[in-house]
Amino acid sequence: VGLSFVLCFVGVKMTIVDLYKIPIGISLGVVGGILALSILASLMIKPKSVGSPASPFDFGSGFKKRVGRSLLYNKPHRRMRVWVWLAAVVAILAIVTWASIPSGPSADEAMAAIRVAQHELVQAQRVHRGANSPTLNDAQAALNLAWSLLEEKRYEEAILAAHQATALSRKLKG
């Protein structure tokens, strides 16, 4: 049952990928949660015993066949081993999920800030056409710094430089 839920989740995720991209961390969390719950449910719910069908080869009237019954329920040390493995799988999934969540600004956020600064600088240059203003030069230098920081993958610093360029450009516009 757990596997069918995982496959349904993956199918839905593949279907809506063009509309909404589910982050990797959330996907891993959902899949890990479904697997952990299905393992937990299989440990909690014991299978029912079913009588064997009557046949000429019947071994007696009281013979019962146990379907799906394993040694897991008969030996406590094996049950404990399953719980330890379940805890280890949940811990590993939690670590992977936590590590996959970004902790700082992304390249997309830095790129957006730089594009805004670039747009503001172009508008300021149109207003002050032909003028060689020190503030305009400072804004261009801050924008160039933001681009170089973006290439170095120093996104937070690139965003700060882009904001500085935007502020200088807006100061020029009025």
mmCIF file of C-alpha atoms in Angstrom:
data_model
loop_
_atom_site.group_PDB
_atom_site.id
_atom_site.type_symbol
_atom_site.label_atom_id
_atom_site.label_comp_id
_atom_site.label_asym_id
_atom_site.label_seq_id
_atom_site.Cartn_x
_atom_site.Cartn_y
_atom_site.Cartn_z
ATOM 1 C CA VAL A 1 0.000 0.000 0.000
ATOM 2 C CA GLY A 2 2.847 2.384 0.851
ATOM 3 C CA LEU A 3 4.544 1.738 -2.454
ATOM 4 C CA SER A 4 1.329 2.518 -4.326
ATOM 5 C CA PHE A 5 1.097 5.866 -2.512
ATOM 6 C CA VAL A 6 4.719 6.656 -3.401
ATOM 7 C CA LEU A 7 4.061 5.829 -7.052
ATOM 8 C CA CYS A 8 0.903 7.976 -7.051
ATOM 9 C CA PHE A 9 2.842 10.895 -5.550
ATOM 10 C CA VAL A 10 5.582 10.547 -8.172
ATOM 11 C CA GLY A 11 2.964 10.374 -10.931
ATOM 12 C CA VAL A 12 1.218 13.522 -9.700
ATOM 13 C CA LYS A 13 4.572 15.276 -9.343
ATOM 14 C CA MET A 14 5.511 14.381 -12.933
ATOM 15 C CA THR A 15 2.105 15.521 -14.187
ATOM 16 C CA ILE A 16 2.219 18.970 -12.587
ATOM 17 C CA VAL A 17 5.924 19.701 -13.161
ATOM 18 C CA ASP A 18 5.084 22.340 -15.796
ATOM 19 C CA LEU A 19 2.622 24.095 -13.484
ATOM 20 C CA TYR A 20 4.459 23.820 -10.166
ATOM 21 C CA LYS A 21 7.852 22.381 -9.305
ATOM 22 C CA ILE A 22 7.812 20.613 -5.941
ATOM 23 C CA PRO A 23 11.157 21.209 -4.176
ATOM 24 C CA ILE A 24 13.474 18.224 -3.733
ATOM 25 C CA GLY A 25 13.463 18.469 0.053
ATOM 26 C CA ILE A 26 9.688 18.302 0.212
ATOM 27 C CA SER A 27 9.591 15.371 -2.232
ATOM 28 C CA LEU A 28 12.106 13.428 -0.177
ATOM 29 C CA GLY A 29 10.174 14.205 2.979
ATOM 30 C CA VAL A 30 6.881 13.016 1.484
ATOM 31 C CA VAL A 31 8.377 9.801 0.099
ATOM 32 C CA GLY A 32 10.275 9.112 3.328
ATOM 33 C CA GLY A 33 7.168 9.803 5.404
ATOM 34 C CA ILE A 34 5.034 7.489 3.290
ATOM 35 C CA LEU A 35 7.625 4.713 3.543
ATOM 36 C CA ALA A 36 8.067 5.215 7.293
ATOM 37 C CA LEU A 37 4.286 5.155 7.872
ATOM 38 C CA SER A 38 3.842 2.044 5.753
ATOM 39 C CA ILE A 39 6.628 0.252 7.635
ATOM 40 C CA LEU A 40 5.124 1.342 10.947
ATOM 41 C CA ALA A 41 1.660 0.171 9.871
ATOM 42 C CA SER A 42 3.002 -3.204 8.773
ATOM 43 C CA LEU A 43 4.658 -3.635 12.168
ATOM 44 C CA MET A 44 1.542 -2.629 14.104
ATOM 45 C CA ILE A 45 -1.078 -4.579 12.164
ATOM 46 C CA LYS A 46 -0.707 -8.340 12.482
ATOM 47 C CA PRO A 47 -1.949 -10.491 9.599
ATOM 48 C CA LYS A 48 -5.052 -12.617 10.089
ATOM 49 C CA SER A 49 -4.921 -16.389 10.086
ATOM 50 C CA VAL A 50 -6.943 -18.015 7.346
ATOM 51 C CA GLY A 51 -8.227 -21.567 7.239
ATOM 52 C CA SER A 52 -6.946 -23.747 4.449
ATOM 53 C CA PRO A 53 -9.402 -24.924 1.794
ATOM 54 C CA ALA A 54 -10.828 -28.394 2.174
ATOM 55 C CA SER A 55 -9.119 -30.867 -0.109
ATOM 56 C CA PRO A 56 -8.514 -34.575 -0.287
ATOM 57 C CA PHE A 57 -4.974 -33.878 0.879
ATOM 58 C CA ASP A 58 -6.153 -32.141 4.060
ATOM 59 C CA PHE A 59 -3.880 -32.784 7.019
ATOM 60 C CA GLY A 60 -6.658 -32.684 9.579
ATOM 61 C CA SER A 61 -9.722 -30.693 10.491
ATOM 62 C CA GLY A 62 -7.874 -28.332 12.880
ATOM 63 C CA PHE A 63 -5.071 -27.469 10.474
ATOM 64 C CA LYS A 64 -4.737 -23.730 9.976
ATOM 65 C CA LYS A 65 -2.405 -22.062 7.580
ATOM 66 C CA ARG A 66 -0.933 -18.741 8.605
ATOM 67 C CA VAL A 67 -0.742 -16.288 5.735
ATOM 68 C CA GLY A 68 1.937 -13.619 5.851
ATOM 69 C CA ARG A 69 3.010 -14.520 9.400
ATOM 70 C CA SER A 70 6.759 -14.181 9.883
ATOM 71 C CA LEU A 71 9.161 -14.731 12.717
ATOM 72 C CA LEU A 72 9.103 -10.989 13.335
ATOM 73 C CA TYR A 73 6.120 -11.317 15.695
ATOM 74 C CA ASN A 74 7.483 -14.327 17.551
ATOM 75 C CA LYS A 75 10.943 -13.048 18.528
ATOM 76 C CA PRO A 76 11.328 -9.738 20.373
ATOM 77 C CA HIS A 77 14.958 -9.221 19.342
ATOM 78 C CA ARG A 78 13.976 -9.294 15.671
ATOM 79 C CA ARG A 79 11.214 -6.779 16.320
ATOM 80 C CA MET A 80 13.760 -4.483 18.000
ATOM 81 C CA ARG A 81 16.103 -4.820 15.019
ATOM 82 C CA VAL A 82 13.326 -3.654 12.681
ATOM 83 C CA TRP A 83 12.649 -0.619 14.901
ATOM 84 C CA VAL A 84 16.351 0.272 14.884
ATOM 85 C CA TRP A 85 16.461 0.053 11.084
ATOM 86 C CA LEU A 86 13.286 2.120 10.829
ATOM 87 C CA ALA A 87 14.772 4.791 13.104
ATOM 88 C CA ALA A 88 17.987 4.813 11.039
ATOM 89 C CA VAL A 89 16.068 5.250 7.758
ATOM 90 C CA VAL A 90 13.965 8.080 9.210
ATOM 91 C CA ALA A 91 17.094 9.798 10.577
ATOM 92 C CA ILE A 92 18.896 9.555 7.222
ATOM 93 C CA LEU A 93 15.848 10.910 5.367
ATOM 94 C CA ALA A 94 15.577 13.787 7.835
ATOM 95 C CA ILE A 95 19.263 14.673 7.361
ATOM 96 C CA VAL A 96 19.006 14.523 3.555
ATOM 97 C CA THR A 97 15.857 16.647 3.602
ATOM 98 C CA TRP A 98 17.428 19.208 5.933
ATOM 99 C CA ALA A 99 20.624 19.388 3.859
ATOM 100 C CA SER A 100 18.694 19.898 0.611
ATOM 101 C CA ILE A 101 16.882 22.995 1.863
ATOM 102 C CA PRO A 102 18.856 26.086 0.840
ATOM 103 C CA SER A 103 19.968 28.250 3.742
ATOM 104 C CA GLY A 104 20.786 31.505 1.974
ATOM 105 C CA PRO A 105 19.796 33.473 -1.076
ATOM 106 C CA SER A 106 19.792 31.621 -4.373
ATOM 107 C CA ALA A 107 21.307 32.489 -7.724
ATOM 108 C CA ASP A 108 17.812 33.343 -8.994
ATOM 109 C CA GLU A 109 17.318 35.925 -6.255
ATOM 110 C CA ALA A 110 20.718 37.476 -6.946
ATOM 111 C CA MET A 111 20.009 37.539 -10.688
ATOM 112 C CA ALA A 112 16.652 39.242 -10.098
ATOM 113 C CA ALA A 113 18.256 41.922 -7.904
ATOM 114 C CA ILE A 114 20.950 42.532 -10.522
ATOM 115 C CA ARG A 115 18.378 42.800 -13.318
ATOM 116 C CA VAL A 116 16.401 45.373 -11.309
ATOM 117 C CA ALA A 117 19.606 47.355 -10.689
ATOM 118 C CA GLN A 118 20.472 47.141 -14.376
ATOM 119 C CA HIS A 119 17.019 48.437 -15.350
ATOM 120 C CA GLU A 120 17.264 51.319 -12.887
ATOM 121 C CA LEU A 121 20.746 52.211 -14.163
ATOM 122 C CA VAL A 122 19.559 52.284 -17.782
ATOM 123 C CA GLN A 123 16.706 54.617 -16.821
ATOM 124 C CA ALA A 124 19.119 56.882 -14.904
ATOM 125 C CA GLN A 125 21.463 56.976 -17.922
ATOM 126 C CA ARG A 126 18.545 58.046 -20.147
ATOM 127 C CA VAL A 127 17.723 60.893 -17.790
ATOM 128 C CA HIS A 128 21.354 62.064 -17.625
ATOM 129 C CA ARG A 129 22.267 61.438 -21.248
ATOM 130 C CA GLY A 130 25.851 62.404 -22.009
ATOM 131 C CA ALA A 131 26.564 63.489 -18.423
ATOM 132 C CA ASN A 132 29.536 61.939 -16.685
ATOM 133 C CA SER A 133 28.267 61.925 -13.115
ATOM 134 C CA PRO A 134 30.347 60.360 -10.295
ATOM 135 C CA THR A 135 27.163 58.851 -8.880
ATOM 136 C CA LEU A 136 26.409 57.261 -12.254
ATOM 137 C CA ASN A 137 29.944 55.854 -12.372
ATOM 138 C CA ASP A 138 29.558 54.504 -8.820
ATOM 139 C CA ALA A 139 26.271 52.829 -9.762
ATOM 140 C CA GLN A 140 27.907 51.219 -12.823
ATOM 141 C CA ALA A 141 30.839 50.029 -10.667
ATOM 142 C CA ALA A 142 28.431 48.533 -8.095
ATOM 143 C CA LEU A 143 26.549 46.755 -10.877
ATOM 144 C CA ASN A 144 29.797 45.357 -12.322
ATOM 145 C CA LEU A 145 30.769 44.183 -8.836
ATOM 146 C CA ALA A 146 27.377 42.481 -8.455
ATOM 147 C CA TRP A 147 27.891 40.595 -11.738
ATOM 148 C CA SER A 148 31.362 39.413 -10.692
ATOM 149 C CA LEU A 149 30.081 38.312 -7.277
ATOM 150 C CA LEU A 150 27.302 36.389 -8.992
ATOM 151 C CA GLU A 151 29.860 34.547 -11.124
ATOM 152 C CA GLU A 152 31.774 33.674 -7.937
ATOM 153 C CA LYS A 153 28.523 32.326 -6.440
ATOM 154 C CA ARG A 154 28.613 34.836 -3.593
ATOM 155 C CA TYR A 155 24.910 35.504 -3.870
ATOM 156 C CA GLU A 156 24.312 37.499 -0.685
ATOM 157 C CA GLU A 157 27.113 39.936 -1.508
ATOM 158 C CA ALA A 158 25.896 40.187 -5.112
ATOM 159 C CA ILE A 159 22.430 41.140 -3.866
ATOM 160 C CA LEU A 160 23.903 43.823 -1.588
ATOM 161 C CA ALA A 161 25.958 45.272 -4.461
ATOM 162 C CA ALA A 162 22.894 45.250 -6.715
ATOM 163 C CA HIS A 163 20.861 47.063 -4.053
ATOM 164 C CA GLN A 164 23.618 49.646 -3.773
ATOM 165 C CA ALA A 165 23.561 50.169 -7.548
ATOM 166 C CA THR A 166 19.765 50.465 -7.468
ATOM 167 C CA ALA A 167 19.867 53.049 -4.679
ATOM 168 C CA LEU A 168 22.477 55.125 -6.523
ATOM 169 C CA SER A 169 20.491 54.958 -9.770
ATOM 170 C CA ARG A 170 17.251 56.017 -8.052
ATOM 171 C CA LYS A 171 19.106 58.891 -6.373
ATOM 172 C CA LEU A 172 20.078 60.159 -9.824
ATOM 173 C CA LYS A 173 16.547 59.867 -11.200
ATOM 174 C CA GLY A 174 15.231 62.135 -8.575
#
